[in-house]
JSON list of C-alpha atoms in Angstrom, two decimals:
[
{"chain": "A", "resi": 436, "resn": "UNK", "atom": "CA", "xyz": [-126.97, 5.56, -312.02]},
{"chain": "A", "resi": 437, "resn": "UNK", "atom": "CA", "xyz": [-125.69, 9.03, -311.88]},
{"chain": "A", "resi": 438, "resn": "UNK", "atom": "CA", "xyz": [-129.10, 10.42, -312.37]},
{"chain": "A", "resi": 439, "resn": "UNK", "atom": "CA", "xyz": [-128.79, 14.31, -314.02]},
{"chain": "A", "resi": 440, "resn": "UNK", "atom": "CA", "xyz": [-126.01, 15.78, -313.75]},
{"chain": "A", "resi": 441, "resn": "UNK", "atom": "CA", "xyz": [-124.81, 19.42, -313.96]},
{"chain": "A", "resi": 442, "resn": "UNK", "atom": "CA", "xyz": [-121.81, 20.90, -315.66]},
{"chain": "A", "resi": 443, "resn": "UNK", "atom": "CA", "xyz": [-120.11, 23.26, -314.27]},
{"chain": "A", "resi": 444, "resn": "UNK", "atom": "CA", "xyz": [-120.92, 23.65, -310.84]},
{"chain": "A", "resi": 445, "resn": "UNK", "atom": "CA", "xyz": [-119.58, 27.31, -310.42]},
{"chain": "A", "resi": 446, "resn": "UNK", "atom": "CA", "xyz": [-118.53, 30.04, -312.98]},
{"chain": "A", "resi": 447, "resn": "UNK", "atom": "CA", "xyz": [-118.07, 33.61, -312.92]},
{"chain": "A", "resi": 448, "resn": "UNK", "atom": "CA", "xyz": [-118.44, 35.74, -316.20]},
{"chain": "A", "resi": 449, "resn": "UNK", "atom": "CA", "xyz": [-118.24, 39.27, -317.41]},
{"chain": "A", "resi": 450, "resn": "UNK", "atom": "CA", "xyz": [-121.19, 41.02, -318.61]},
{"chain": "A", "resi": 451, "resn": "UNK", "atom": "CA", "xyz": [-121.15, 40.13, -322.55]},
{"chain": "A", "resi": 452, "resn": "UNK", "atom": "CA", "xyz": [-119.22, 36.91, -322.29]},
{"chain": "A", "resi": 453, "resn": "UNK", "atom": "CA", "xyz": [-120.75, 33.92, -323.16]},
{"chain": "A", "resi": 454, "resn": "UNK", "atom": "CA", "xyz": [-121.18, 30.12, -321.96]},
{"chain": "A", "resi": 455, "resn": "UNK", "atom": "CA", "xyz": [-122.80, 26.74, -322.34]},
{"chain": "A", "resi": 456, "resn": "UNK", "atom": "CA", "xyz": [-124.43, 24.61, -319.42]},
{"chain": "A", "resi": 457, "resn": "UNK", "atom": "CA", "xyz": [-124.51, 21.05, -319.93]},
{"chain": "A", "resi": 458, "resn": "UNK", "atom": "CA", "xyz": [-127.19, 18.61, -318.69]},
{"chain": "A", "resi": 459, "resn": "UNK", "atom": "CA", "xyz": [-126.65, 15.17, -318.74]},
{"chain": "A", "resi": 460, "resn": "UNK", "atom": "CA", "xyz": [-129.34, 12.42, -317.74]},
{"chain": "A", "resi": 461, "resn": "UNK", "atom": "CA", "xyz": [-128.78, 9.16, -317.49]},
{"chain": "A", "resi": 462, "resn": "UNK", "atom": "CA", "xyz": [-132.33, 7.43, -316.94]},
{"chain": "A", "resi": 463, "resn": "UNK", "atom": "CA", "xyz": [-133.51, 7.35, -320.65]},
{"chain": "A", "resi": 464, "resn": "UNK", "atom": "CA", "xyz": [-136.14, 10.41, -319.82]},
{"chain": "A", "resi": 465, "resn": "UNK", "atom": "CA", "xyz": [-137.82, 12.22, -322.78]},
{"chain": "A", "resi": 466, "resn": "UNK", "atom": "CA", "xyz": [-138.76, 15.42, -320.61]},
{"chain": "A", "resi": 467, "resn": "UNK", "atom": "CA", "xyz": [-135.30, 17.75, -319.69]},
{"chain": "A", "resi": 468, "resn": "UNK", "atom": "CA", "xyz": [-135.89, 21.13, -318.25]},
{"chain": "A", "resi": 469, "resn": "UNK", "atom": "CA", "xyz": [-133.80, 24.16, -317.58]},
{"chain": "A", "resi": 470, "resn": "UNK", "atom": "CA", "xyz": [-134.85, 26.55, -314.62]},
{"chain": "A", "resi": 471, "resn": "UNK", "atom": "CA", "xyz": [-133.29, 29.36, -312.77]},
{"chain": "A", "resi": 472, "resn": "UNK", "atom": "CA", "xyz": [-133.88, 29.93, -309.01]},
{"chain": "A", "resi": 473, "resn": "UNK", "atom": "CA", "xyz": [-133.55, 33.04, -307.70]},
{"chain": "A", "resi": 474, "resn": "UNK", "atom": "CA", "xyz": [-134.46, 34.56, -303.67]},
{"chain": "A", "resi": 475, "resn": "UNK", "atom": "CA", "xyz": [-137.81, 35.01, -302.95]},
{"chain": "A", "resi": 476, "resn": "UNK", "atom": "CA", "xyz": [-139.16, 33.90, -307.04]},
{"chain": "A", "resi": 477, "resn": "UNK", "atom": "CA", "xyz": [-138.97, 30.08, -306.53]},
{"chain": "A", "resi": 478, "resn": "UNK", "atom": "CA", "xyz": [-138.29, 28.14, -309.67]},
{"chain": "A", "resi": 479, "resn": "UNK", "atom": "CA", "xyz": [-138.64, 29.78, -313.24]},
{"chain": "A", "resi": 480, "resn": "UNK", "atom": "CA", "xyz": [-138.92, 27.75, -316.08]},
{"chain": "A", "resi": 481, "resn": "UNK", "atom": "CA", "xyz": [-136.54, 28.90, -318.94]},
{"chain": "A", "resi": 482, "resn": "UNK", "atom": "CA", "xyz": [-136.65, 25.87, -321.95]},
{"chain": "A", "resi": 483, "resn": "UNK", "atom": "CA", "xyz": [-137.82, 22.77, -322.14]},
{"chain": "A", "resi": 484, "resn": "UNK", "atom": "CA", "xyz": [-137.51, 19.68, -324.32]},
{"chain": "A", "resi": 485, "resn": "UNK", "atom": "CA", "xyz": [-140.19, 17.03, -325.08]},
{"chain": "A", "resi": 486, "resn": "UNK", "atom": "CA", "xyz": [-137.68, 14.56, -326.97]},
{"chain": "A", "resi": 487, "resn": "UNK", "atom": "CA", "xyz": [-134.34, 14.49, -328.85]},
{"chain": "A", "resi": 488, "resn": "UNK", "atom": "CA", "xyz": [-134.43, 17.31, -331.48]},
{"chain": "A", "resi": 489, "resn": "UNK", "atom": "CA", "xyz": [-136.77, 19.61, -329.75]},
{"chain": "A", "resi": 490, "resn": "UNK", "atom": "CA", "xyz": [-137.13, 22.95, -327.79]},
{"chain": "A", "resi": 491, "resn": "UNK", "atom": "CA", "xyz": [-139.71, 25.15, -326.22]},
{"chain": "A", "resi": 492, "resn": "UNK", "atom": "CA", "xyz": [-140.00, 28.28, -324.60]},
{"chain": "A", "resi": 493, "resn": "UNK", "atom": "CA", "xyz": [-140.96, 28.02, -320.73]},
{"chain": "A", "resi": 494, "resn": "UNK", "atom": "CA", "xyz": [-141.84, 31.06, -318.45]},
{"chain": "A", "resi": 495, "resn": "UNK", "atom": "CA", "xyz": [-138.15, 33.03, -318.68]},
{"chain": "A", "resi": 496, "resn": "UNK", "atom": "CA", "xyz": [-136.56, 32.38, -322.39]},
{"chain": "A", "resi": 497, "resn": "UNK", "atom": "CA", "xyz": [-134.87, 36.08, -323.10]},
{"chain": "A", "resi": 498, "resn": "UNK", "atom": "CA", "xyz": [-131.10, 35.72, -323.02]},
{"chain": "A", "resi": 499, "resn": "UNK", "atom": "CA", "xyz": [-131.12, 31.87, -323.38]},
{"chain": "A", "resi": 500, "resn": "UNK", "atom": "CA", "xyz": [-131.17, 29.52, -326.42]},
{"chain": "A", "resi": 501, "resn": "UNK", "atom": "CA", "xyz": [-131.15, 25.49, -325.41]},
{"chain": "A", "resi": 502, "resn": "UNK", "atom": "CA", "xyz": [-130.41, 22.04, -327.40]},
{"chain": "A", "resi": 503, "resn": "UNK", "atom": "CA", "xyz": [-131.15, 19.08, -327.48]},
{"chain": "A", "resi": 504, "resn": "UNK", "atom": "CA", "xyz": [-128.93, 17.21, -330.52]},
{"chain": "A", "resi": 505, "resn": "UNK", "atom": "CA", "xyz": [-128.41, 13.72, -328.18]},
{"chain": "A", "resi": 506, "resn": "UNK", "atom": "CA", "xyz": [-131.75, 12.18, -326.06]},
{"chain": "A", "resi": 507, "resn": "UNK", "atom": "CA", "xyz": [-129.38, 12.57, -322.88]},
{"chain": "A", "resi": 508, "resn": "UNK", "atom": "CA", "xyz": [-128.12, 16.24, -322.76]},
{"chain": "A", "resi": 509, "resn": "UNK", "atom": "CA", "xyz": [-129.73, 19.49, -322.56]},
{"chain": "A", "resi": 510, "resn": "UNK", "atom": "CA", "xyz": [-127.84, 22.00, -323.38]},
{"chain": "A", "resi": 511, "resn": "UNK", "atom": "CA", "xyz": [-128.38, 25.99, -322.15]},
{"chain": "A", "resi": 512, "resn": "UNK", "atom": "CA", "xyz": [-126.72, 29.02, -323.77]},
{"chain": "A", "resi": 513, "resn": "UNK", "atom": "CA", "xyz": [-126.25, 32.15, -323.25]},
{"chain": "A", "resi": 514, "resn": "UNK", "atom": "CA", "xyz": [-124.76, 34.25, -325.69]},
{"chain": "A", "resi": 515, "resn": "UNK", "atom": "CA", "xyz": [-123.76, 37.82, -324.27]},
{"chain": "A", "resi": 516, "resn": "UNK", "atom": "CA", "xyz": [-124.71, 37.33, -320.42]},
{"chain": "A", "resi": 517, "resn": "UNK", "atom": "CA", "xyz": [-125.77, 40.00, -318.13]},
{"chain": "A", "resi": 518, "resn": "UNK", "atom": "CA", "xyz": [-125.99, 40.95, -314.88]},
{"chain": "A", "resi": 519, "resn": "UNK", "atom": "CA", "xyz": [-129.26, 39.56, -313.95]},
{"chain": "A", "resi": 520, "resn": "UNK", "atom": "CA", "xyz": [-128.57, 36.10, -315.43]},
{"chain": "A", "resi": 521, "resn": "UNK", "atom": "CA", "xyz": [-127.15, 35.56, -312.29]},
{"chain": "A", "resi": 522, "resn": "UNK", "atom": "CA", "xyz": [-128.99, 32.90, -310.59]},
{"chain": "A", "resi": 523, "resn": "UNK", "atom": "CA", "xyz": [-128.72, 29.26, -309.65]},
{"chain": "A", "resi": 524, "resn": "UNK", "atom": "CA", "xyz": [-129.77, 26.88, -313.09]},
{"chain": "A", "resi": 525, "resn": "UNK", "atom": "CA", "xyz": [-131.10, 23.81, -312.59]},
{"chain": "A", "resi": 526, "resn": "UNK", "atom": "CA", "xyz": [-131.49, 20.93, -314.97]},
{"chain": "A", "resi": 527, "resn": "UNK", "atom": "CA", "xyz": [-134.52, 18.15, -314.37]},
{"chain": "A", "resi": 528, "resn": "UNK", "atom": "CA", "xyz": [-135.62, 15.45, -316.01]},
{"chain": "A", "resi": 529, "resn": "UNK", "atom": "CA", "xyz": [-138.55, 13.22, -316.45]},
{"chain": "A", "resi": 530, "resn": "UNK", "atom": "CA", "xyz": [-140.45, 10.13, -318.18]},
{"chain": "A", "resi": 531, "resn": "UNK", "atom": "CA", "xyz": [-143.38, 11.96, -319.36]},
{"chain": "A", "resi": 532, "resn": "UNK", "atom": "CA", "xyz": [-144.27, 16.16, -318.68]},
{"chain": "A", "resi": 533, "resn": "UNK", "atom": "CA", "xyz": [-146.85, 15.47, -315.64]},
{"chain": "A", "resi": 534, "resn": "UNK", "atom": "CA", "xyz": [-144.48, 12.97, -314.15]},
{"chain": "A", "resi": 535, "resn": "UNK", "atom": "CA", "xyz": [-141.46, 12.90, -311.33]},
{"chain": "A", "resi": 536, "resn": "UNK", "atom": "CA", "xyz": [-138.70, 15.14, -312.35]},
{"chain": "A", "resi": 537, "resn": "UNK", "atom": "CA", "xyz": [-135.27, 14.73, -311.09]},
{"chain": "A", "resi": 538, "resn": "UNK", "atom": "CA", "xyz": [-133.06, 17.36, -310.52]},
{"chain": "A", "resi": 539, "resn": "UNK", "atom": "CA", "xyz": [-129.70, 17.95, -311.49]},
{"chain": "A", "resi": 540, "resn": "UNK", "atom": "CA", "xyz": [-127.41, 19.43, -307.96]},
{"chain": "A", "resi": 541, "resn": "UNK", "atom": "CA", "xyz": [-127.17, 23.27, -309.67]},
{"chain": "A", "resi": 542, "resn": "UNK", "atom": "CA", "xyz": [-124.90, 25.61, -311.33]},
{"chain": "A", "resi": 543, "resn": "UNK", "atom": "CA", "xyz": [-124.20, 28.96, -309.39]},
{"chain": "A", "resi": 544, "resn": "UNK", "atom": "CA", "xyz": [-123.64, 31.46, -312.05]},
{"chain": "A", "resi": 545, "resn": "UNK", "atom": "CA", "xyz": [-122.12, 34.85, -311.29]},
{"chain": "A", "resi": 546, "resn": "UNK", "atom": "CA", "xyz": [-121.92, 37.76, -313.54]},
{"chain": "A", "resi": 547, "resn": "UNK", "atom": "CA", "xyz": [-120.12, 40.84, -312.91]},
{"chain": "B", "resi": 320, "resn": "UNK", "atom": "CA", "xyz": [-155.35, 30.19, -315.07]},
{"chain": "B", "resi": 321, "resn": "UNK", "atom": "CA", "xyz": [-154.08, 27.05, -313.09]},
{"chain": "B", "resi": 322, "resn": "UNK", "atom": "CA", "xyz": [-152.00, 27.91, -310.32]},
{"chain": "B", "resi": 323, "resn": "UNK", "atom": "CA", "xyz": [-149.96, 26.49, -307.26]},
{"chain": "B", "resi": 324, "resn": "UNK", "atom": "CA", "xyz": [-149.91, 28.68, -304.20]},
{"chain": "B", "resi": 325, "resn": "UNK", "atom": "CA", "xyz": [-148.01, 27.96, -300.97]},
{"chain": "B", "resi": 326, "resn": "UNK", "atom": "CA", "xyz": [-149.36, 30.98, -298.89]},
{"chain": "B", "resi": 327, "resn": "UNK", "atom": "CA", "xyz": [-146.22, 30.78, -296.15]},
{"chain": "B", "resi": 328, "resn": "UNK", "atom": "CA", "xyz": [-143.01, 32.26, -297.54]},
{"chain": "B", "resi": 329, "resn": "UNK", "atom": "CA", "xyz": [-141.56, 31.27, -293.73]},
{"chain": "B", "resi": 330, "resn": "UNK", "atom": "CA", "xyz": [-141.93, 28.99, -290.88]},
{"chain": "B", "resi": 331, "resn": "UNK", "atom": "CA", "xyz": [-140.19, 28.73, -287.61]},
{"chain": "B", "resi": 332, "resn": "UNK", "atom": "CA", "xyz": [-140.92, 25.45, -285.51]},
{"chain": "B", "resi": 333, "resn": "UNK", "atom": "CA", "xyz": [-139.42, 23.82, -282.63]},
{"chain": "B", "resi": 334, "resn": "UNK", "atom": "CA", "xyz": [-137.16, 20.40, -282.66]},
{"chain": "B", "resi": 335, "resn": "UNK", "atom": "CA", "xyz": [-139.93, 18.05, -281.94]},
{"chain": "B", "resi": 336, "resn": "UNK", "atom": "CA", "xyz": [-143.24, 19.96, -282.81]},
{"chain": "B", "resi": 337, "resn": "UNK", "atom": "CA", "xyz": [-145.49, 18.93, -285.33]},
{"chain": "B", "resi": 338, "resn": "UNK", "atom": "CA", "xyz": [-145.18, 20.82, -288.67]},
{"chain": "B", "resi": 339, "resn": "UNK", "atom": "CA", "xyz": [-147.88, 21.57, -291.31]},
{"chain": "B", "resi": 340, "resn": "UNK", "atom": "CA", "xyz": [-146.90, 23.26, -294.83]},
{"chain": "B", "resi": 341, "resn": "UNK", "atom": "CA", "xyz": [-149.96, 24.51, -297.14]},
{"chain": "B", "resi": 342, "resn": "UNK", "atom": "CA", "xyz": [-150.13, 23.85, -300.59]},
{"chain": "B", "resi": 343, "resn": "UNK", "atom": "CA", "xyz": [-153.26, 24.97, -302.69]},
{"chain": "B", "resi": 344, "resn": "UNK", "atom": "CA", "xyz": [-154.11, 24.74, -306.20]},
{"chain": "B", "resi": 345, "resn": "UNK", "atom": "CA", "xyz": [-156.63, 26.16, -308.98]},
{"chain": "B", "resi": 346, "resn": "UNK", "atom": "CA", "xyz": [-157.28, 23.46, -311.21]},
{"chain": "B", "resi": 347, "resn": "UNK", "atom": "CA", "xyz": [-161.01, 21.74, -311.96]},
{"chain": "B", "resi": 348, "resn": "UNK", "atom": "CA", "xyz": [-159.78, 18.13, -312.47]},
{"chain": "B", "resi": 349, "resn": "UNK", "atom": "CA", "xyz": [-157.53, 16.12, -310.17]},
{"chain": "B", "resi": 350, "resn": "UNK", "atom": "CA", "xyz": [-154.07, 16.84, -310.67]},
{"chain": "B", "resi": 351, "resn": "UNK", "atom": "CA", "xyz": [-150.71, 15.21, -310.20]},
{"chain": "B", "resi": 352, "resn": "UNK", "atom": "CA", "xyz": [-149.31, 16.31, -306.89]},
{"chain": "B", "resi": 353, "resn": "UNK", "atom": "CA", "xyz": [-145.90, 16.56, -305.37]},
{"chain": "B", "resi": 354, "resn": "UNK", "atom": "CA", "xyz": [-143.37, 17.83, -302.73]},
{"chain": "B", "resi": 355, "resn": "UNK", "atom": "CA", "xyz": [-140.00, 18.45, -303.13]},
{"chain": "B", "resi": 356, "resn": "UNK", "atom": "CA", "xyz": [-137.52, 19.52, -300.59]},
{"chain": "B", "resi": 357, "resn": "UNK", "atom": "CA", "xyz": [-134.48, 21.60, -301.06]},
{"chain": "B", "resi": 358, "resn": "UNK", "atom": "CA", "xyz": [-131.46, 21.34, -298.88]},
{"chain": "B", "resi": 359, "resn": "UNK", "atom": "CA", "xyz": [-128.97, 24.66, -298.51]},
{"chain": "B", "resi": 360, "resn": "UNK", "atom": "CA", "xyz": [-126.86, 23.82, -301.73]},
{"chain": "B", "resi": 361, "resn": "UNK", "atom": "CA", "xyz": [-128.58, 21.07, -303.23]},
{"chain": "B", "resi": 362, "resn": "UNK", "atom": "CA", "xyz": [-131.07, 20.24, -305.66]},
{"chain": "B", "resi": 363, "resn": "UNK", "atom": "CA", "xyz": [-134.74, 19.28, -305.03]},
{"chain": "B", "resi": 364, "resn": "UNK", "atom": "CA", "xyz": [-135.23, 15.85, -303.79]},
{"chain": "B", "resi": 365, "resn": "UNK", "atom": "CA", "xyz": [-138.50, 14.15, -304.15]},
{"chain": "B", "resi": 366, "resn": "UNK", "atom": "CA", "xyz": [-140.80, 14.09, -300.76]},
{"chain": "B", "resi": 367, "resn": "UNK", "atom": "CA", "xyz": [-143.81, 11.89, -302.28]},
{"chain": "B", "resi": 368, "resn": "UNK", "atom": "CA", "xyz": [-146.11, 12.51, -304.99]},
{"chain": "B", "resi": 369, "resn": "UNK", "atom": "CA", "xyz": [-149.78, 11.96, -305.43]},
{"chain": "B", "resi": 370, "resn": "UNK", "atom": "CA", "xyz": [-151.22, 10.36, -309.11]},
{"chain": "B", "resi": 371, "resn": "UNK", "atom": "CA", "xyz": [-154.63, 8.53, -307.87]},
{"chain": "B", "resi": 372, "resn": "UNK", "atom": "CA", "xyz": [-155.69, 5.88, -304.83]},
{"chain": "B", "resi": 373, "resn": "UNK", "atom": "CA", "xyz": [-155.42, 6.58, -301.51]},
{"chain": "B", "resi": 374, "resn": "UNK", "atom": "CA", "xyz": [-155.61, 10.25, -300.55]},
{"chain": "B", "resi": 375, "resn": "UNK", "atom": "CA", "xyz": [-152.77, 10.64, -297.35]},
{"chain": "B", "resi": 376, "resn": "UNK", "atom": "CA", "xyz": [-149.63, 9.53, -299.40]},
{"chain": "B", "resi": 377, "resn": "UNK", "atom": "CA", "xyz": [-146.48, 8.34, -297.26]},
{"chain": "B", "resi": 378, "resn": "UNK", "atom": "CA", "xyz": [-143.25, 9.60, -298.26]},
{"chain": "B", "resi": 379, "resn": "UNK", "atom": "CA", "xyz": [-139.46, 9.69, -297.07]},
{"chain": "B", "resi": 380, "resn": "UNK", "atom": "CA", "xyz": [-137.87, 11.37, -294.06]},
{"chain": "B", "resi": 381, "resn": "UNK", "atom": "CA", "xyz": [-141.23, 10.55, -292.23]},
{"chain": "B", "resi": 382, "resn": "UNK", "atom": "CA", "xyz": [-143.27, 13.01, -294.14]},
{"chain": "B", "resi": 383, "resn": "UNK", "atom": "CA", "xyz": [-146.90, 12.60, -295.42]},
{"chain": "B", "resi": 384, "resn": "UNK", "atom": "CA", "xyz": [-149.77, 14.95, -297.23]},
{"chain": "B", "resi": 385, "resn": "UNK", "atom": "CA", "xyz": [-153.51, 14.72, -297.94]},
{"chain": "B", "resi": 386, "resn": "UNK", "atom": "CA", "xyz": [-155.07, 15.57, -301.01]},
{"chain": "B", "resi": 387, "resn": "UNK", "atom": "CA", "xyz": [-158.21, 17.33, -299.78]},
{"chain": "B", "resi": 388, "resn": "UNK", "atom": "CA", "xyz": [-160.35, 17.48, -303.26]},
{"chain": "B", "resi": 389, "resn": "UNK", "atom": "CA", "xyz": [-162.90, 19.70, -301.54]},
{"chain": "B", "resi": 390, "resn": "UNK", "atom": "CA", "xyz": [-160.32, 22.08, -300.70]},
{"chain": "B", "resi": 391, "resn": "UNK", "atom": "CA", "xyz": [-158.37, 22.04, -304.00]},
{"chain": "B", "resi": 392, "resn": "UNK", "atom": "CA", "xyz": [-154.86, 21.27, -300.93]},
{"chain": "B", "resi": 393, "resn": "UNK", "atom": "CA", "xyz": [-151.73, 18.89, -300.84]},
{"chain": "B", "resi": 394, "resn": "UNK", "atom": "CA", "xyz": [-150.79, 20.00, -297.49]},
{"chain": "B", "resi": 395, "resn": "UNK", "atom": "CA", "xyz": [-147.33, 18.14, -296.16]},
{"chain": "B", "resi": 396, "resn": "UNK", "atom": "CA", "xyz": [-147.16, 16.82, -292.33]},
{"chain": "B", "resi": 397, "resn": "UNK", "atom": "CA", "xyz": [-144.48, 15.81, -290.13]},
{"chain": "B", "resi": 398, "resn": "UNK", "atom": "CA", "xyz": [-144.97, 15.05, -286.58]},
{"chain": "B", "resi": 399, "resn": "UNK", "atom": "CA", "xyz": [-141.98, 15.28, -284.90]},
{"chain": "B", "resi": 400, "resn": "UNK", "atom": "CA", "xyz": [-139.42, 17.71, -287.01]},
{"chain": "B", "resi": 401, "resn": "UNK", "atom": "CA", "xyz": [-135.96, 16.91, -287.07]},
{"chain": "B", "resi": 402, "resn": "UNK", "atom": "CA", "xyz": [-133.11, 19.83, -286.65]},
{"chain": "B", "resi": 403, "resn": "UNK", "atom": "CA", "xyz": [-132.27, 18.37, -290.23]},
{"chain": "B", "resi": 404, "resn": "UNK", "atom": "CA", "xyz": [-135.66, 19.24, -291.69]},
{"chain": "B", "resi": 405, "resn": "UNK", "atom": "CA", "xyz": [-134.74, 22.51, -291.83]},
{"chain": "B", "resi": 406, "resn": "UNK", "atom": "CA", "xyz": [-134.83, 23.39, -295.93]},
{"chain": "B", "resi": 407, "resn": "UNK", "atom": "CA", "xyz": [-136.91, 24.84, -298.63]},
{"chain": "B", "resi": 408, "resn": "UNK", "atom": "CA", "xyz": [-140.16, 23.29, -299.62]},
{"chain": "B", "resi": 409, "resn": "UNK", "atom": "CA", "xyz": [-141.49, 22.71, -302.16]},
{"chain": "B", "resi": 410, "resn": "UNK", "atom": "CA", "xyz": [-144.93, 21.94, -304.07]},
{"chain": "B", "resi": 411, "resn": "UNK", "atom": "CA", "xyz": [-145.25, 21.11, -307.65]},
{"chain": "B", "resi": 412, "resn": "UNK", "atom": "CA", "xyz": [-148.61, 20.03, -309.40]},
{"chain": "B", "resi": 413, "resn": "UNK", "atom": "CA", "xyz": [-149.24, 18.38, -312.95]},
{"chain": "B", "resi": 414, "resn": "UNK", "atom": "CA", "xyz": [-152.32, 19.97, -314.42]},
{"chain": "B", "resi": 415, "resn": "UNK", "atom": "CA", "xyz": [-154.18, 17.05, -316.88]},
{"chain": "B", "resi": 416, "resn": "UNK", "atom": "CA", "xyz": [-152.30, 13.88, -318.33]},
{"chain": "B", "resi": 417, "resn": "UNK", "atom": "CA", "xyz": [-150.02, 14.61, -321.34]},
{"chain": "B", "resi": 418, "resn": "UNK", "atom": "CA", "xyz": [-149.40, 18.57, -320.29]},
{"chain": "B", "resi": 419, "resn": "UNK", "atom": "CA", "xyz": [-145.97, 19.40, -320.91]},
{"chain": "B", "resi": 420, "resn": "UNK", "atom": "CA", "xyz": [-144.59, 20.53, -317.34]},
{"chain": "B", "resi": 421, "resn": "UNK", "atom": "CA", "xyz": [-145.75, 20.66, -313.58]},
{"chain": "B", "resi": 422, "resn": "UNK", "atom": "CA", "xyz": [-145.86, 24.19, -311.93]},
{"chain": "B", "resi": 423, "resn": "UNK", "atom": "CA", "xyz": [-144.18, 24.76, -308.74]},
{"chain": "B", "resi": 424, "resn": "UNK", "atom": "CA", "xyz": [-145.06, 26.92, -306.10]},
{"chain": "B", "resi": 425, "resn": "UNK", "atom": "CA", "xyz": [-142.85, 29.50, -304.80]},
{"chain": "B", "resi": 426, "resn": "UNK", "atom": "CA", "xyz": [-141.70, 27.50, -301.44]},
{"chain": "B", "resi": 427, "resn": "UNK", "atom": "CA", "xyz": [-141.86, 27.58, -297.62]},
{"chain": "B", "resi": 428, "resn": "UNK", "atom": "CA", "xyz": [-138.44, 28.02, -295.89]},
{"chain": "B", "resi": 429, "resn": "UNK", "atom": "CA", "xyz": [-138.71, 26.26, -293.02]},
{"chain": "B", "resi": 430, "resn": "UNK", "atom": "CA", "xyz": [-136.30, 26.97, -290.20]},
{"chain": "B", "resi": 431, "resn": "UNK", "atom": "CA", "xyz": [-136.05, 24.80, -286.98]},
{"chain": "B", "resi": 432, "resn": "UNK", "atom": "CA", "xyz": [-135.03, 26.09, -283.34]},
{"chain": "B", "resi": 433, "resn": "UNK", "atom": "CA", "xyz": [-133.90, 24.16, -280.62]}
]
């Protein structure tokens, strides 16, 4: 078992440019989750997903759109990315929304 | 509203003390408890969790926490720290069965010295 994985693991982009995240779980989990860590603000949730098909706004949505077209990705956009997307995103997963979640190892996104 | 609080942004302890990391919560029920650790560069990692039972939960790398009803706390233990214990912390809690997401506090970096 891979568990969730996170692709990329790095990028750099220019203020305006966009880019997709991928999330990929391999543990059959219903729950996927997309947060962004930042110094000193712990974890922020952006989207969620309760199932194949479906979306909802966490704590941080502005500047992202997610999806969630196959039970085992998440997807996280971000259409014209700015300066203070930068952050660390993390993807987790779980069975059931009061449950373990497992996290994905983090993608370090820069923008200039 | 419910709420997770870990009221020590930072904690310095020697190799070999004992080590105690706060975790309250605002919440009227019992909720689903956990700790999560956070290595430099890495994800979070599961420490233990608490659903229902016994009260002081075991979990890996020697750690351990109490749910203290009375005192609406999760605090995590370790008796002897290890050099590599030193990482973020981090408490999460589930508030009522069939809620959507857990909240996480904001962490405790803990930082060892020889």
């Amino acid at each position: 078992n891979a568990g969730v994985t996170q692709t990329p693991k790095f990028r750099v982009l220019k203020t305006g440019q966009s880019m997709t995240l991928l999330c990929a779980q391999d543990m059959n989990h219903e729950y996927m989750y997309w947060y962004r860590q930042d110094p000193g603000m712990g974890l922020r949730l952006i989207h969620y997903s309760v199932g194949e098909g479906t979306t909802a706004k966490g704590e941080v949505p502005d500047g992202y759109n997610v999806s969630r077209l196959k039970k085992q990705n998440f997807l996280l956009g971000l259409e014209s990315a700015a300066p203070s997307q930068t952050s660390v995103y993390f993807c987790a997963s779980s069975y059931f929304g009061t449950d373990t979640q497992y996290f994905g190892p983090g993608t370090r996104l820069t923008v200039l | 509203a419910q709420s997770v609080t870990q009221p020590d942004i930072h904690i310095t302890v020697s190799e070999g003390a004992s080590l105690e990391l706060r975790c309250n919560y605002s919440y009227g029920a019992t909720p689903y408890l956990f700790w999560y650790v956070q290595s430099p560069g890495q994800g979070l990692q599961l420490l233990l969790k608490y659903f229902s039972g016994d009260t002081l939960v075991q979990g890996i790398k020697g750690f351990e926490a109490e749910f203290k009803r009375s005192q609406s706390s999760f605090n995590l233990r370790k008796p002897s720290v290890h050099w590599s214990d030193a990482a973020e912390y981090f408490c999460a809690v589930g508030f009522n069965f069939g809620n959507e997401k857990l909240t996480f506090g904001t962490g405790t970096r803990l930082t060892i010295i020889p």
